[in-house]
Coordinates of C-alpha atoms in Angstrom, one line a residue:
M1 CA -23.4 241.9 78.3
S2 CA -22.8 238.1 79.3
D3 CA -25.8 237.1 82.0
I4 CA -25.2 237.4 85.3
V5 CA -26.0 234.0 87.9
L6 CA -26.7 235.0 91.0
S7 CA -25.7 232.2 93.6
R8 CA -28.5 231.0 96.0
P9 CA -27.5 232.1 99.7
V10 CA -26.0 229.2 101.4
P11 CA -27.8 228.6 104.6
V12 CA -26.3 229.1 108.0
T13 CA -27.0 225.8 109.5
T14 CA -28.0 222.3 107.8
E15 CA -30.3 220.8 110.7
P16 CA -34.1 220.4 110.1
P17 CA -36.0 222.9 111.6
L18 CA -37.3 220.5 114.0
I19 CA -33.5 220.0 115.4
R20 CA -33.3 223.8 115.6
S21 CA -36.2 224.2 117.4
L22 CA -35.3 221.2 119.7
L23 CA -32.1 222.8 120.5
I24 CA -33.6 226.3 121.1
G25 CA -36.2 225.1 123.5
L26 CA -33.2 223.0 125.4
A27 CA -31.3 226.2 125.4
L28 CA -34.4 228.3 127.0
T29 CA -35.8 225.0 129.5
F30 CA -31.7 225.3 131.0
V31 CA -32.2 229.2 131.3
A32 CA -35.5 229.0 133.3
L33 CA -34.6 225.9 135.5
F34 CA -30.4 226.8 136.1
L35 CA -31.2 231.2 136.1
F36 CA -34.7 232.1 136.0
A37 CA -36.2 230.0 138.6
P38 CA -33.9 230.4 141.4
L39 CA -33.6 234.2 140.9
V40 CA -37.8 234.4 140.7
T41 CA -37.7 232.2 143.7
V42 CA -35.6 234.7 146.1
F43 CA -37.6 237.2 145.4
V44 CA -41.0 235.2 146.2
E45 CA -39.7 234.2 149.7
A46 CA -38.6 237.1 150.4
L47 CA -41.7 239.0 150.2
K48 CA -42.9 235.5 152.4
Q49 CA -44.4 237.7 155.5
G50 CA -45.0 240.9 153.2
W51 CA -43.7 244.0 151.7
A52 CA -43.2 244.6 155.6
G53 CA -41.4 241.7 156.7
A54 CA -38.6 242.6 153.9
L55 CA -38.3 246.0 155.0
D56 CA -38.4 244.9 158.8
A57 CA -35.7 242.5 157.6
L58 CA -33.8 245.8 156.2
R59 CA -34.3 247.6 159.1
M60 CA -32.2 244.7 160.9
P61 CA -28.8 246.3 162.7
D62 CA -26.8 243.2 161.1
A63 CA -28.3 243.3 157.8
Q64 CA -27.9 248.0 157.5
A65 CA -24.3 246.8 158.6
A66 CA -23.6 244.4 155.8
I67 CA -25.1 246.6 153.2
R68 CA -22.8 249.4 154.5
M69 CA -19.5 247.3 154.7
T70 CA -20.1 245.9 151.1
L71 CA -20.6 249.3 149.6
T72 CA -18.4 250.5 151.0
I73 CA -15.8 247.7 149.6
A74 CA -17.1 248.2 146.6
A75 CA -16.2 252.1 146.4
I76 CA -12.8 251.9 147.6
A77 CA -11.7 248.8 145.6
V78 CA -13.8 249.4 141.9
P79 CA -11.9 252.9 141.7
I80 CA -8.2 251.6 143.2
N81 CA -8.8 248.2 140.6
A82 CA -9.9 250.7 137.8
I83 CA -6.5 253.1 138.5
F84 CA -4.3 249.7 138.3
G85 CA -6.3 247.9 135.1
I86 CA -5.1 251.1 133.2
A87 CA -1.9 251.4 134.4
A88 CA -1.1 247.8 133.6
A89 CA -2.9 247.8 129.9
W90 CA -0.9 251.1 129.4
A91 CA 2.1 249.4 130.3
I92 CA 1.5 246.1 128.2
T93 CA 0.2 247.7 125.0
K94 CA 2.3 250.8 125.1
F95 CA 5.8 249.3 126.0
D96 CA 8.2 246.5 125.2
F97 CA 9.9 245.4 128.1
P98 CA 11.0 241.7 128.9
G99 CA 8.9 240.2 131.8
K100 CA 5.5 241.7 129.5
A101 CA 4.0 237.4 129.1
F102 CA 4.9 236.9 133.1
L103 CA 2.9 240.3 133.6
I104 CA 0.2 239.5 131.8
T105 CA 0.2 235.7 133.0
L106 CA 0.0 237.4 136.9
I107 CA -2.9 240.0 136.2
D108 CA -5.3 236.4 134.9
L109 CA -4.1 234.7 138.4
P110 CA -6.7 235.6 139.9
F111 CA -9.2 233.7 137.5
A112 CA -7.2 230.3 138.2
V113 CA -7.0 230.9 141.9
S114 CA -9.6 229.8 144.4
P115 CA -11.1 233.2 146.2
V116 CA -11.0 230.4 149.5
V117 CA -7.0 230.0 148.4
A118 CA -6.8 233.6 148.0
G119 CA -8.9 234.1 151.4
L120 CA -6.5 231.2 153.1
M121 CA -3.0 233.0 151.6
L122 CA -4.2 236.2 153.5
V123 CA -4.4 234.2 156.7
L124 CA -1.6 232.9 156.4
L125 CA 0.6 235.9 155.7
F126 CA -1.4 238.1 157.5
G127 CA -2.8 236.1 160.7
A128 CA -2.2 236.0 164.4
N129 CA 0.6 233.3 163.9
S130 CA 2.8 234.3 161.2
T131 CA 5.4 236.7 162.1
L132 CA 4.2 239.9 159.8
G133 CA 0.8 239.6 161.4
G134 CA 1.8 239.3 164.9
W135 CA 3.6 242.3 164.8
L136 CA 0.9 243.9 162.9
I137 CA -1.7 242.7 165.8
A138 CA 1.4 244.4 168.0
N139 CA 1.2 247.2 167.1
D140 CA -2.7 247.6 166.7
M141 CA -2.5 246.9 162.5
P142 CA -4.6 244.3 162.6
I143 CA -5.1 242.7 159.0
V144 CA -7.0 239.4 158.8
F145 CA -10.7 239.5 160.3
A146 CA -10.4 243.3 159.9
F147 CA -11.3 245.4 157.5
P148 CA -8.2 245.8 155.5
G149 CA -8.2 242.1 154.9
I150 CA -11.4 242.4 153.5
I151 CA -10.1 245.6 151.3
M152 CA -7.0 242.5 150.1
A153 CA -8.9 239.9 149.7
T154 CA -11.4 241.4 147.1
L155 CA -9.0 243.8 145.7
F156 CA -7.1 240.8 144.7
V157 CA -10.4 238.6 143.4
T158 CA -11.2 241.9 141.2
F159 CA -8.2 243.3 140.1
P160 CA -7.9 241.6 136.7
F161 CA -11.3 242.6 135.8
V162 CA -10.8 246.1 134.3
A163 CA -7.2 245.4 133.4
R164 CA -8.6 242.7 130.9
E165 CA -11.3 244.6 129.1
L166 CA -8.7 247.7 128.6
I167 CA -6.1 245.9 127.3
P168 CA -7.4 244.1 123.6
V169 CA -8.8 247.6 122.7
M170 CA -5.9 249.4 123.6
I171 CA -3.6 246.6 121.2
E172 CA -6.4 247.1 118.7
Q173 CA -5.8 251.4 118.7
G174 CA -2.0 250.8 118.5
R175 CA 0.5 253.8 119.5
A176 CA 0.5 256.2 116.6
E177 CA -2.0 258.2 118.0
E178 CA -0.4 258.8 121.9
E179 CA 3.4 258.9 119.2
A180 CA 1.8 262.1 117.3
A181 CA 0.9 263.8 120.6
L182 CA 4.2 263.0 121.7
T183 CA 6.0 264.3 118.5
L184 CA 3.7 267.7 118.2
G185 CA 4.7 268.8 122.3
A186 CA 2.5 266.7 124.7
S187 CA 3.5 265.9 127.6
G188 CA 3.0 262.3 128.7
W189 CA 0.2 262.7 131.3
R190 CA -1.7 265.3 129.0
T191 CA -1.3 262.4 126.1
F192 CA -3.2 260.1 128.2
F193 CA -6.3 262.5 129.3
T194 CA -6.6 264.0 126.0
V195 CA -5.9 260.6 123.7
T196 CA -6.1 257.9 125.3
L197 CA -8.8 258.1 127.9
P198 CA -11.1 259.0 125.2
N199 CA -10.5 255.9 123.4
I200 CA -10.9 253.9 126.4
R201 CA -13.8 254.9 128.6
W202 CA -16.5 252.9 127.4
A203 CA -14.2 249.6 127.3
L204 CA -13.1 251.3 130.7
L205 CA -16.8 252.2 132.1
Y206 CA -17.4 248.3 131.0
G207 CA -14.7 246.6 132.9
V208 CA -15.6 249.3 136.1
L209 CA -19.0 248.0 135.9
L210 CA -17.9 243.9 136.1
C211 CA -15.5 245.0 138.6
N212 CA -18.0 246.6 140.7
A213 CA -20.6 243.3 140.3
R214 CA -18.1 241.1 141.2
A215 CA -16.9 243.1 144.2
M216 CA -20.0 242.9 145.8
G217 CA -20.7 239.7 145.4
E218 CA -17.7 238.2 146.3
F219 CA -17.7 235.7 148.6
G220 CA -15.0 233.2 149.0
A221 CA -12.0 235.1 149.8
V222 CA -14.2 237.7 152.1
A223 CA -15.8 234.9 154.1
V224 CA -12.3 233.1 155.0
V225 CA -10.7 236.7 155.9
S226 CA -13.3 238.1 157.5
G227 CA -14.3 236.2 160.0
K228 CA -18.0 236.9 159.2
I229 CA -18.4 239.5 162.7
R230 CA -21.8 240.9 163.2
G231 CA -21.8 244.8 162.4
E232 CA -18.1 244.5 161.4
T233 CA -16.8 242.5 159.0
A234 CA -19.8 240.5 157.7
T235 CA -20.7 241.5 154.0
M236 CA -23.6 241.2 152.7
P237 CA -23.4 237.8 150.9
T238 CA -21.9 236.8 154.3
M239 CA -24.5 237.9 155.8
V240 CA -26.6 236.1 153.9
E241 CA -25.6 232.9 155.0
M242 CA -25.1 234.2 158.8
F243 CA -29.2 234.9 158.6
Y244 CA -30.2 231.4 156.5
N245 CA -28.3 229.2 158.8
E246 CA -30.4 231.2 162.6
Y247 CA -33.5 230.1 160.5
L248 CA -34.0 233.8 159.7
A249 CA -35.4 232.9 156.4
V250 CA -36.9 236.3 155.5
A251 CA -34.0 238.3 156.1
A252 CA -32.0 236.3 154.4
F253 CA -33.4 236.4 150.9
T254 CA -34.3 240.1 151.4
L255 CA -30.6 240.8 151.9
A256 CA -30.1 238.1 149.3
A257 CA -33.0 240.3 146.8
V258 CA -31.0 243.0 147.0
L259 CA -28.3 241.9 146.1
A260 CA -29.6 240.0 142.6
M261 CA -31.1 243.8 142.1
L262 CA -28.0 245.0 142.0
A263 CA -26.9 242.6 140.1
L264 CA -29.7 242.9 137.8
L265 CA -29.3 246.8 137.8
T266 CA -25.1 246.2 137.0
L267 CA -26.3 243.7 134.1
L268 CA -28.9 246.1 132.7
L269 CA -26.0 249.3 132.9
K270 CA -23.6 246.6 130.9
S271 CA -26.6 245.5 128.6
L272 CA -27.1 249.7 127.7
L273 CA -23.7 249.7 127.4
E274 CA -23.2 247.5 124.6
W275 CA -26.1 248.6 122.7
R276 CA -25.6 252.0 122.5
H277 CA -21.4 251.7 122.0
A278 CA -21.0 248.0 120.1
D279 CA -18.0 249.4 117.9
L280 CA -16.0 250.6 120.7
L281 CA -16.3 247.1 123.0
A282 CA -15.7 244.7 120.2
A283 CA -13.0 243.7 121.7
T284 CA -14.1 243.0 125.0
R285 CA -17.2 241.2 124.3
R286 CA -16.2 237.7 126.2
H287 CA -19.0 237.9 128.8

């Protein structure tokens, strides 16, 4: 029997340990300065007057109205975008039709367009100076500086998230299982609920979490469309700016801390999802 010569493992990197330590230290320093330090500052400033001051800030009518507005917007926009994302991913991955590449480009459009520009487009289209906007206002159905405009702006900036998480997963899974179910006599809806949906459920949840985080934290498009009317159209991000500009620092940082806690909760759920279902989410791990 011939001797088997085992080759020595090739190191992943060839840099000296000192260089690797310097690179790791540089990365950690960057994260500490630009991520952790601002986050800690928000919570420190929010508690500058103690828990009583923070709670008093949250009891302010404007703050409570902004929290309700933000949660309501997320509760409406996220399910709509989830339904749209599923439909778009289904159409793109399960069917061949002219214009498929153009549809994918349209889905990615909000990633390329500034949120402020998106808000301005809605103002130009539905504002009082436009023909359509003037007619809507005359019939007591305002869009701009009203709740419908905020919903539309939020839908625009968040609608790619679910679709872009589902498309790679559904492409990787192929069409074989759905075609087999249809061959066995299952209807389209039954095929979707018994075959497709169980296969994409974790990627769908992943996309919904990202969509929800963006919906609650959106500022640019909402600030342009909402008009930042106190108690009516002001959301948590816009209310933070308004409080800060009025030198109500504790109220501003307290509301910002609430937003940060919601973001951290979303990040925690996202991390747990990736840890528990890493294999099913491998195709969508771009964040």
